[in-house]
PDB file of C-alpha atoms in Angstrom:
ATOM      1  CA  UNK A   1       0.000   0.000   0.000  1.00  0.00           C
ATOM      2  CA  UNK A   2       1.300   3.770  -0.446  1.00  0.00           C
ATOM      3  CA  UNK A   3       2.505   5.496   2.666  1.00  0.00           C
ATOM      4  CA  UNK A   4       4.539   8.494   3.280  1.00  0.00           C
ATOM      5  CA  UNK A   5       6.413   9.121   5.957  1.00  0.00           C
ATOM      6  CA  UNK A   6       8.208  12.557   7.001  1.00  0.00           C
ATOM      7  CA  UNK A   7       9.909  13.783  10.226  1.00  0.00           C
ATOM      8  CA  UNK A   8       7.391  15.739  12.445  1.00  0.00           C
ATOM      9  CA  UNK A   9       9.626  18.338  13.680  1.00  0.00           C
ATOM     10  CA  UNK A  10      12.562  20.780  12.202  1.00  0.00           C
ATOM     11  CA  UNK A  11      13.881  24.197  14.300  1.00  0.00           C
ATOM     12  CA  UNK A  12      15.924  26.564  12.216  1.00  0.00           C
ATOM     13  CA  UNK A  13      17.600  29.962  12.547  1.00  0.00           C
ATOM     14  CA  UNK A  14      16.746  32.651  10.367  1.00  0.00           C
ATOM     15  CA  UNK A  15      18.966  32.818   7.145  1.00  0.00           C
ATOM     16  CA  UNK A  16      19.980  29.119   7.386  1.00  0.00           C
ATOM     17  CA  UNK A  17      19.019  26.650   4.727  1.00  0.00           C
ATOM     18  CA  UNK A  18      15.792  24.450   6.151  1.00  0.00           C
ATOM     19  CA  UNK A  19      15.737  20.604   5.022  1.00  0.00           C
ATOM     20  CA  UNK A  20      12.528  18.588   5.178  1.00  0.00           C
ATOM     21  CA  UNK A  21      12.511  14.806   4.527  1.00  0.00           C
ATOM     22  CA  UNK A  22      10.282  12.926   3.225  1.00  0.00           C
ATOM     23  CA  UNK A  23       9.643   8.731   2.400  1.00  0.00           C
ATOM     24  CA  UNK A  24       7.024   7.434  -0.041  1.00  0.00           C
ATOM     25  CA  UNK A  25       6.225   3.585  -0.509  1.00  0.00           C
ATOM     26  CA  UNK A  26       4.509   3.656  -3.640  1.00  0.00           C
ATOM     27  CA  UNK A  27       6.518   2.132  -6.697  1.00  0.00           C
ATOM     28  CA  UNK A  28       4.426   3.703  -9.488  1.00  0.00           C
ATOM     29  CA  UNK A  29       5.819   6.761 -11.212  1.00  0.00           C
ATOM     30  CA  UNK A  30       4.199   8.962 -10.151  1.00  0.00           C
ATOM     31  CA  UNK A  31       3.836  12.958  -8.653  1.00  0.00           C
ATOM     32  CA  UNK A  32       5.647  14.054  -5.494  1.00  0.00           C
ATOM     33  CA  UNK A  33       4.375  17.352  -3.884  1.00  0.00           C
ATOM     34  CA  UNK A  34       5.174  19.955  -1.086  1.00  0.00           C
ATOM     35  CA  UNK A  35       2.360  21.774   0.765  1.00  0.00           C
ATOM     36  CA  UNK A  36       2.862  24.432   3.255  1.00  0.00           C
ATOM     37  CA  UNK A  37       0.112  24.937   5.601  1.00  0.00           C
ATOM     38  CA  UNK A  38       0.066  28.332   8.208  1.00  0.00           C
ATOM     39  CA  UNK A  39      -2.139  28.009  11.296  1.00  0.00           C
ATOM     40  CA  UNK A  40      -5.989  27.971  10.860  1.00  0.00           C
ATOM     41  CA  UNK A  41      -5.628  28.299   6.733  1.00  0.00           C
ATOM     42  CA  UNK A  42      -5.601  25.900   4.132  1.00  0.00           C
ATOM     43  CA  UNK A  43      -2.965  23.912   1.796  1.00  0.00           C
ATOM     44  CA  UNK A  44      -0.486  25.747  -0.290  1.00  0.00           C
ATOM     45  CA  UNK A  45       0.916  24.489  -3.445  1.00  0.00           C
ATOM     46  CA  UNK A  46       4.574  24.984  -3.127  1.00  0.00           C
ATOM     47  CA  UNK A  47       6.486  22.684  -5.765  1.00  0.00           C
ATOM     48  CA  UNK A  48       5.754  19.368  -7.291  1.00  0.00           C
ATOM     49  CA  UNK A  49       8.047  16.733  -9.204  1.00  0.00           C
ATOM     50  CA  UNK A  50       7.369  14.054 -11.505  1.00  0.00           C
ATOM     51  CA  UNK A  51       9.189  10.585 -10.038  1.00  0.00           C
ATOM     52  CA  UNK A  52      11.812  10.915 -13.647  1.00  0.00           C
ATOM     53  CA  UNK A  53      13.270  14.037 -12.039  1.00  0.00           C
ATOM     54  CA  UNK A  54      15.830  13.782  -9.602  1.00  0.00           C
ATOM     55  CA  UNK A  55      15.667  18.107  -9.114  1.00  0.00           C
ATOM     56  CA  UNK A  56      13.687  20.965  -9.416  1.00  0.00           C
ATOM     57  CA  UNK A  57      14.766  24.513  -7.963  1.00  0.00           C
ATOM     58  CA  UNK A  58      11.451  26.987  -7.709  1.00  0.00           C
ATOM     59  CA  UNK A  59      13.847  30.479  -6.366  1.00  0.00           C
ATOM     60  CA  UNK A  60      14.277  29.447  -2.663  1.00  0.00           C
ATOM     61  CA  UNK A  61      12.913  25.605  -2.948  1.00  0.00           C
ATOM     62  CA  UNK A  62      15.179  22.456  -4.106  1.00  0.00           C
ATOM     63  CA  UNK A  63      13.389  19.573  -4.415  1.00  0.00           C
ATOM     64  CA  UNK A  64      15.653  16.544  -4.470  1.00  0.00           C
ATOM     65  CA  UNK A  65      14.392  13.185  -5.045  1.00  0.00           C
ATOM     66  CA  UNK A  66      16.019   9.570  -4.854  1.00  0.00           C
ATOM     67  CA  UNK A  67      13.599   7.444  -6.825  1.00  0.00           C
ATOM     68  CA  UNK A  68      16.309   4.069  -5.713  1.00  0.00           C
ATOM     69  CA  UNK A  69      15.628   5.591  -1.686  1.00  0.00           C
ATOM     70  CA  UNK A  70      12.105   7.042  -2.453  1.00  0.00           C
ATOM     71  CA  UNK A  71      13.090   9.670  -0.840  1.00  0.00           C
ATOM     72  CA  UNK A  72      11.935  13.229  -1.365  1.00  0.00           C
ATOM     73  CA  UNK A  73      13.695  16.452   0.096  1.00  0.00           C
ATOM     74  CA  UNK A  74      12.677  20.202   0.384  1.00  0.00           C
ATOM     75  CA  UNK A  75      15.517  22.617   0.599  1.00  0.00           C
ATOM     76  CA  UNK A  76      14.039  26.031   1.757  1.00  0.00           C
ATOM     77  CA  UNK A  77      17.299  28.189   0.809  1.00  0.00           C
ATOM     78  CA  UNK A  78      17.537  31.833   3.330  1.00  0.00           C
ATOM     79  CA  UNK A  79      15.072  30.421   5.675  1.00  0.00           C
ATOM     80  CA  UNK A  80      12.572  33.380   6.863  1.00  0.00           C
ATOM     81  CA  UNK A  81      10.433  33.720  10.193  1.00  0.00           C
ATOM     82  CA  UNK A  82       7.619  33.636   7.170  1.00  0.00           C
ATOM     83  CA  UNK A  83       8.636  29.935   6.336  1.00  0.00           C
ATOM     84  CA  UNK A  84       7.292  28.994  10.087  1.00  0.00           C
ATOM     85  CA  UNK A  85       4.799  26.581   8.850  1.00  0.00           C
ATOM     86  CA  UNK A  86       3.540  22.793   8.762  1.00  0.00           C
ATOM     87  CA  UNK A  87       4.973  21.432   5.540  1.00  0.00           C
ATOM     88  CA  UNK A  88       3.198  17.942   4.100  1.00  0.00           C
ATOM     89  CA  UNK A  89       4.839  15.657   1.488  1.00  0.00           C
ATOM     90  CA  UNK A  90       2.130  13.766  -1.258  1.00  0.00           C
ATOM     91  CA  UNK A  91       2.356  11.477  -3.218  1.00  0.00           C
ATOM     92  CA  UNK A  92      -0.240  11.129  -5.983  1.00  0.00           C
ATOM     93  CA  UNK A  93      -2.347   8.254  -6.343  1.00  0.00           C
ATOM     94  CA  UNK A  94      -2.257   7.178  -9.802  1.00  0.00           C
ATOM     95  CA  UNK A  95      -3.603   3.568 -10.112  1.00  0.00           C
ATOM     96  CA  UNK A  96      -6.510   1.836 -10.008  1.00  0.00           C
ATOM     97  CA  UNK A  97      -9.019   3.052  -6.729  1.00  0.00           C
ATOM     98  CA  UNK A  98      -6.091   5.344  -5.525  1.00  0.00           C
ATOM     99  CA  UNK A  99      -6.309   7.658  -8.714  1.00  0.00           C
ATOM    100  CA  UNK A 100      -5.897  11.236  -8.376  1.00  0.00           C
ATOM    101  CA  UNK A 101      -5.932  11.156  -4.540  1.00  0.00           C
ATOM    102  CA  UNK A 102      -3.244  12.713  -2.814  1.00  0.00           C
ATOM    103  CA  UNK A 103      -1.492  10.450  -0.013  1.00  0.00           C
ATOM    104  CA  UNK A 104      -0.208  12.925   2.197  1.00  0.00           C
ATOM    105  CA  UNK A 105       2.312  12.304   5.446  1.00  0.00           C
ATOM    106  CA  UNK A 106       1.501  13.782   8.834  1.00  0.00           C
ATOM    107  CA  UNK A 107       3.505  16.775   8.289  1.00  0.00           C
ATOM    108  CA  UNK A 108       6.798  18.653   9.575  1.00  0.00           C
ATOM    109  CA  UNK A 109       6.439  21.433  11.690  1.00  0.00           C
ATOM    110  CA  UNK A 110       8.927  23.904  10.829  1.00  0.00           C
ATOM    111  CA  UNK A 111      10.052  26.745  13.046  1.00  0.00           C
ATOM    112  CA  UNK A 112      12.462  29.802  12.426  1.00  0.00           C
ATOM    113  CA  UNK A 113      13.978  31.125  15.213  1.00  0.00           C
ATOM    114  CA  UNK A 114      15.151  34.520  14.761  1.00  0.00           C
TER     115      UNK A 114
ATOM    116  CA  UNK B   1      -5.345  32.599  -3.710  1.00  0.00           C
ATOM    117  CA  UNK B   2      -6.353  29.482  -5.981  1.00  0.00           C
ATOM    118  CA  UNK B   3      -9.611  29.876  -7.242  1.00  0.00           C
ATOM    119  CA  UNK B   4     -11.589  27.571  -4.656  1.00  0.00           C
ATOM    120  CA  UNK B   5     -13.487  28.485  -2.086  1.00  0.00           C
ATOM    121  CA  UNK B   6     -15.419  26.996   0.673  1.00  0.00           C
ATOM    122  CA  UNK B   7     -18.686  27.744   2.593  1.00  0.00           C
ATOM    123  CA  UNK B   8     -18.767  27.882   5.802  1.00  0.00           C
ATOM    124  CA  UNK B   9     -15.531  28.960   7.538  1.00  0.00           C
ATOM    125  CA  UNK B  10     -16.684  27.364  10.757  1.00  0.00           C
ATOM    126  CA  UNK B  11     -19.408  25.946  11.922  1.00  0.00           C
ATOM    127  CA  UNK B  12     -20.230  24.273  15.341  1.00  0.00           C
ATOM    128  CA  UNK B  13     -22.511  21.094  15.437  1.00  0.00           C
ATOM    129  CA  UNK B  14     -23.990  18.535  18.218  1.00  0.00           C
ATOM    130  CA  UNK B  15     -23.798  14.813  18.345  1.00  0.00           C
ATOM    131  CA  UNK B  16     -25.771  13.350  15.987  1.00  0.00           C
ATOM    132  CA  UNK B  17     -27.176  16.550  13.635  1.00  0.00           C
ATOM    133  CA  UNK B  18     -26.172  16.595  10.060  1.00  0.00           C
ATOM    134  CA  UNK B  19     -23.869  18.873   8.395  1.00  0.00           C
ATOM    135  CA  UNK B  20     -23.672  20.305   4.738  1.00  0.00           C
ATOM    136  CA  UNK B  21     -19.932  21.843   3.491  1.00  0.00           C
ATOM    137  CA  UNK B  22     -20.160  23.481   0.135  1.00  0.00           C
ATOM    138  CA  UNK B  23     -16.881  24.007  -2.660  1.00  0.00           C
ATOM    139  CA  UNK B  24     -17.163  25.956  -5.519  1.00  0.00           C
ATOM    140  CA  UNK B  25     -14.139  24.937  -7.905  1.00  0.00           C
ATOM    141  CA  UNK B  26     -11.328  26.496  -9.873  1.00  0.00           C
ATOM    142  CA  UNK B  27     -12.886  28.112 -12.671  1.00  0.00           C
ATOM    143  CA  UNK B  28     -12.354  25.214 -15.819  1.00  0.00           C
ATOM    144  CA  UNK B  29     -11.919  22.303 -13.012  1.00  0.00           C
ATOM    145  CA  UNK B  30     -14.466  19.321 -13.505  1.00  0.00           C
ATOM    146  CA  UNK B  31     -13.228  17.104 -10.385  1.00  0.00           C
ATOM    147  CA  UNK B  32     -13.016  17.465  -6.787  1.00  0.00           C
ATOM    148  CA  UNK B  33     -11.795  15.680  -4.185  1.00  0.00           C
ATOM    149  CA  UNK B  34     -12.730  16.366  -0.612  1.00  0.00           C
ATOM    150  CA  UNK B  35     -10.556  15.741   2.664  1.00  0.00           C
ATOM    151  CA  UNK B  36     -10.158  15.264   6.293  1.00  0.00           C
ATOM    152  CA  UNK B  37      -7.714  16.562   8.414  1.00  0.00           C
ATOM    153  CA  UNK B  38      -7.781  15.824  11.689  1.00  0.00           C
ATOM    154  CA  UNK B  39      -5.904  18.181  14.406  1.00  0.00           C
ATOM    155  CA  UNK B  40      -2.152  17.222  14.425  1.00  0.00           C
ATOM    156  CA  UNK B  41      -2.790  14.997  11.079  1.00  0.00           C
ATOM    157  CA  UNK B  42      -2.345  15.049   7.659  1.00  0.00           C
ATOM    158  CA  UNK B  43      -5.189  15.186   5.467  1.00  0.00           C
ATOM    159  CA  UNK B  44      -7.413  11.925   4.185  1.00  0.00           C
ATOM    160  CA  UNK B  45      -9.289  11.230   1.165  1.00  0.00           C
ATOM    161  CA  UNK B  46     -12.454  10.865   1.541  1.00  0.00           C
ATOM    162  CA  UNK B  47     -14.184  10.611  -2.067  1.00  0.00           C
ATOM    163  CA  UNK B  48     -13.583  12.059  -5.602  1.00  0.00           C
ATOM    164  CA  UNK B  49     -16.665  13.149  -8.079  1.00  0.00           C
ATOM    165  CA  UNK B  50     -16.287  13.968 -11.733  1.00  0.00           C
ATOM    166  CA  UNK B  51     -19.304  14.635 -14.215  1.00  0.00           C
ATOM    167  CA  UNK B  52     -21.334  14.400 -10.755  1.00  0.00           C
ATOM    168  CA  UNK B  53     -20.184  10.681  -9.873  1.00  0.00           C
ATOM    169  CA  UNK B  54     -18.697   9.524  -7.156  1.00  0.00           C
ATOM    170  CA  UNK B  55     -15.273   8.681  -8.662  1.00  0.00           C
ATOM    171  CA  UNK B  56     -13.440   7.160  -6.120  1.00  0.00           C
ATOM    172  CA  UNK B  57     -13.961   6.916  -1.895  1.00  0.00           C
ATOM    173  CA  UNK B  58     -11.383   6.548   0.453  1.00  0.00           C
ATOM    174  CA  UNK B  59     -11.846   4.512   4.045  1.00  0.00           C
ATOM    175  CA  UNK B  60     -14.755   6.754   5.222  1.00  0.00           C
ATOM    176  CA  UNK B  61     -18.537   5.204   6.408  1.00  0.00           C
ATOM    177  CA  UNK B  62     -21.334   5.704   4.061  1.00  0.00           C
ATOM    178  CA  UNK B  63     -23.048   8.517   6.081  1.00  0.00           C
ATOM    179  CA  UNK B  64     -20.003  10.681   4.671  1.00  0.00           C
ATOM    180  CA  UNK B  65     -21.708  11.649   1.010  1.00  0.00           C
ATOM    181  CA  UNK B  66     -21.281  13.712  -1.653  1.00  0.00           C
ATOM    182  CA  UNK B  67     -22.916  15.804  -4.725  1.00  0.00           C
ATOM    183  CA  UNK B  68     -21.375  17.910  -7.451  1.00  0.00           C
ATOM    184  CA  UNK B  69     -23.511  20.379  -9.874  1.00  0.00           C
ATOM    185  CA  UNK B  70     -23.544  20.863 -13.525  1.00  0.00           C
ATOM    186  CA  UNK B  71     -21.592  24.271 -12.696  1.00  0.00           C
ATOM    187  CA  UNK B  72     -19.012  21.836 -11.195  1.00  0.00           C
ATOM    188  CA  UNK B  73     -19.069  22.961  -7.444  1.00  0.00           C
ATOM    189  CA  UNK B  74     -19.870  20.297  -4.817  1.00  0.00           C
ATOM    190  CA  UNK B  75     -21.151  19.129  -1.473  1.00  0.00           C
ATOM    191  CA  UNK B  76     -19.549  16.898   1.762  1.00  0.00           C
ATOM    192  CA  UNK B  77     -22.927  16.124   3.561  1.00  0.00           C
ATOM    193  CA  UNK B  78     -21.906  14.247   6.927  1.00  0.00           C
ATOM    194  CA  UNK B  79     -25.125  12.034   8.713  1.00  0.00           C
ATOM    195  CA  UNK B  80     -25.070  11.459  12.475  1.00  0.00           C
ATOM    196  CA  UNK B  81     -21.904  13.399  13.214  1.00  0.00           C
ATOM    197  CA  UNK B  82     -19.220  11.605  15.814  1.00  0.00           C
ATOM    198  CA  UNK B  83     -17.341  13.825  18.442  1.00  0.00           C
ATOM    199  CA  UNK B  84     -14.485  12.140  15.678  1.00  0.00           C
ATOM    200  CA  UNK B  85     -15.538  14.281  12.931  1.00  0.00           C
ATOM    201  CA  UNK B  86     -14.229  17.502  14.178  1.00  0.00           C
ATOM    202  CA  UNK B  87     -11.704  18.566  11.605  1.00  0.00           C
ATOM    203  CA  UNK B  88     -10.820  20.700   8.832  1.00  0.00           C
ATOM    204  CA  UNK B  89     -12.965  19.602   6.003  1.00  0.00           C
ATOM    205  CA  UNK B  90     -10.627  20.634   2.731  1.00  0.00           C
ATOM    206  CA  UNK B  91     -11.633  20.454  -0.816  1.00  0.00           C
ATOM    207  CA  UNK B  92      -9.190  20.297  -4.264  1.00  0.00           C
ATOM    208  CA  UNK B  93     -10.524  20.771  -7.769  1.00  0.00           C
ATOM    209  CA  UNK B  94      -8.746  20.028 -10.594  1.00  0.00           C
ATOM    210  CA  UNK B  95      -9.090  19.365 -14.450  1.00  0.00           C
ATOM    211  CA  UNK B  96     -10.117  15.630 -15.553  1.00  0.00           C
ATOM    212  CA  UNK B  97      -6.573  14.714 -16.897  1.00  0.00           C
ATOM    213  CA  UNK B  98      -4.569  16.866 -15.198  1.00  0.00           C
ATOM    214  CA  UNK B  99      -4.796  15.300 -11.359  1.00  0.00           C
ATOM    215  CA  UNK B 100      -1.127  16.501 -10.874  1.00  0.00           C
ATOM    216  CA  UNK B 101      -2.386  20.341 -10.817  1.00  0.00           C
ATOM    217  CA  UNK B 102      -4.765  20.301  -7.574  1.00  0.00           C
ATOM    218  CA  UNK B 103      -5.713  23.129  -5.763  1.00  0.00           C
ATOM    219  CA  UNK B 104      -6.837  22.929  -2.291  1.00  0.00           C
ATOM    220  CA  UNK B 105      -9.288  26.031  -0.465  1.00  0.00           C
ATOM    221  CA  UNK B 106      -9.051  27.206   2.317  1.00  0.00           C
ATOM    222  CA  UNK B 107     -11.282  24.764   4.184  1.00  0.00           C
ATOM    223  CA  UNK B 108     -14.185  24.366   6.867  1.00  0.00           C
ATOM    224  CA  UNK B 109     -13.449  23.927  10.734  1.00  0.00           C
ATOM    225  CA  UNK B 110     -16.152  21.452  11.747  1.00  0.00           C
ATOM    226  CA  UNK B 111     -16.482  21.244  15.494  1.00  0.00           C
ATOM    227  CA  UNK B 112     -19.083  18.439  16.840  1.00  0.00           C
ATOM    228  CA  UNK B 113     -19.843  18.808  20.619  1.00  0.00           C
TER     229      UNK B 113
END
């Protein structure tokens, strides 16, 4: 079954880089995602990346992935007290029952200390 | 902003009553999906409609249903509500083809007492 799995915690200082891991189980290709959610509000569509990409750079945001590892990284470059979020890793459902459903992890609490 | 909205913001309900949530999509979206997110969780699928059919259900009871209109927005209608419903209630429309592109609003706060 697909699961994704990410650290729940990260504590930064402002202006420092900001890396958030993330694990997916599903061995389709498939899309990889990073939300950003701010207290009380909705999902933001940071970045997404196709599973034949191993980068993609979106001005601060690297996403790395290791298809091998299934393992998906966001790189928040210049980290700001702005980026003080709950960022969520998904992975896109693309077979069968599971289509077009996003599989999301529990999400990494980020905070920026200043 | 992404285009989809959601109606109410909040809303508090008893044990038991029945709730409505309403989405109104991304202008040129034709699917939906809705979610769950429970406090200190990551969101859950509940079901999927396209062309106003239920097009796919996650592992949620049957009194969690849904509708979606000819103009494309759509309905979570939750039966005998559980203390365990109380969550954000999030909905994502995209374009029939184009599931990679999903855009979530801003969601409902359901709170059952």
């Amino acid at each position: 079954g697909e699961d994704v799995e990410q650290s729940l915690f990260l504590s930064v200082r402002e202006g420092d880089s900001s890396v958030i891991n993330c694990t997916y189980t599903d061995s389709s290709s498939t899309y990889l995602y990073w939300y950003k959610q701010e207290p009380g509000a909705g999902l933001q569509l940071l970045t997404y990346i196709f599973s034949n990409m191993d980068m993609k750079q979106d001005q601060r945001l690297t996403v790395l992935l290791n298809k091998k590892d299934k393992h998906l990284s966001l790189r928040i470059a210049d980290t700001q007290t702005g980026d003080s979020a709950i960022y969520f890793c998904a992975e896109l459902g693309l077979d069968g029952g599971s289509q077009g459903n996003l599989i999301f992890g529990k999400g990494t609490k980020l905070s920026v200390k200043p | 902003e992404t285009g989809v909205t959601q109606s109410p913001t909040h809303l508090i309900k008893t044990r038991g009553q029945q709730v409505t949530l309403r989405c109104s999509s991304q202008s040129g979206h034709n699917t939906v999906s809705w979610y769950q997110q429970a406090l200190g969780q990551g969101p859950q699928f509940i079901f999927q409609y396209y062309r106003e059919e239920e097009n796919g259900r996650g592992n949620f009871p049957p009194r969690f249903s849904g509708l979606q209109f000819p103009n494309y927005s759509s309905e979570l209608n939750v039966n005998a509500l559980e203390l365990d419903d109380s969550a954000l209630y999030l909905c994502a429309s995209w374009a029939q083809g184009s599931s990679y592109e999903q855009y979530f609003g801003p969601g409902t706060r359901l709170t059952v007492t």
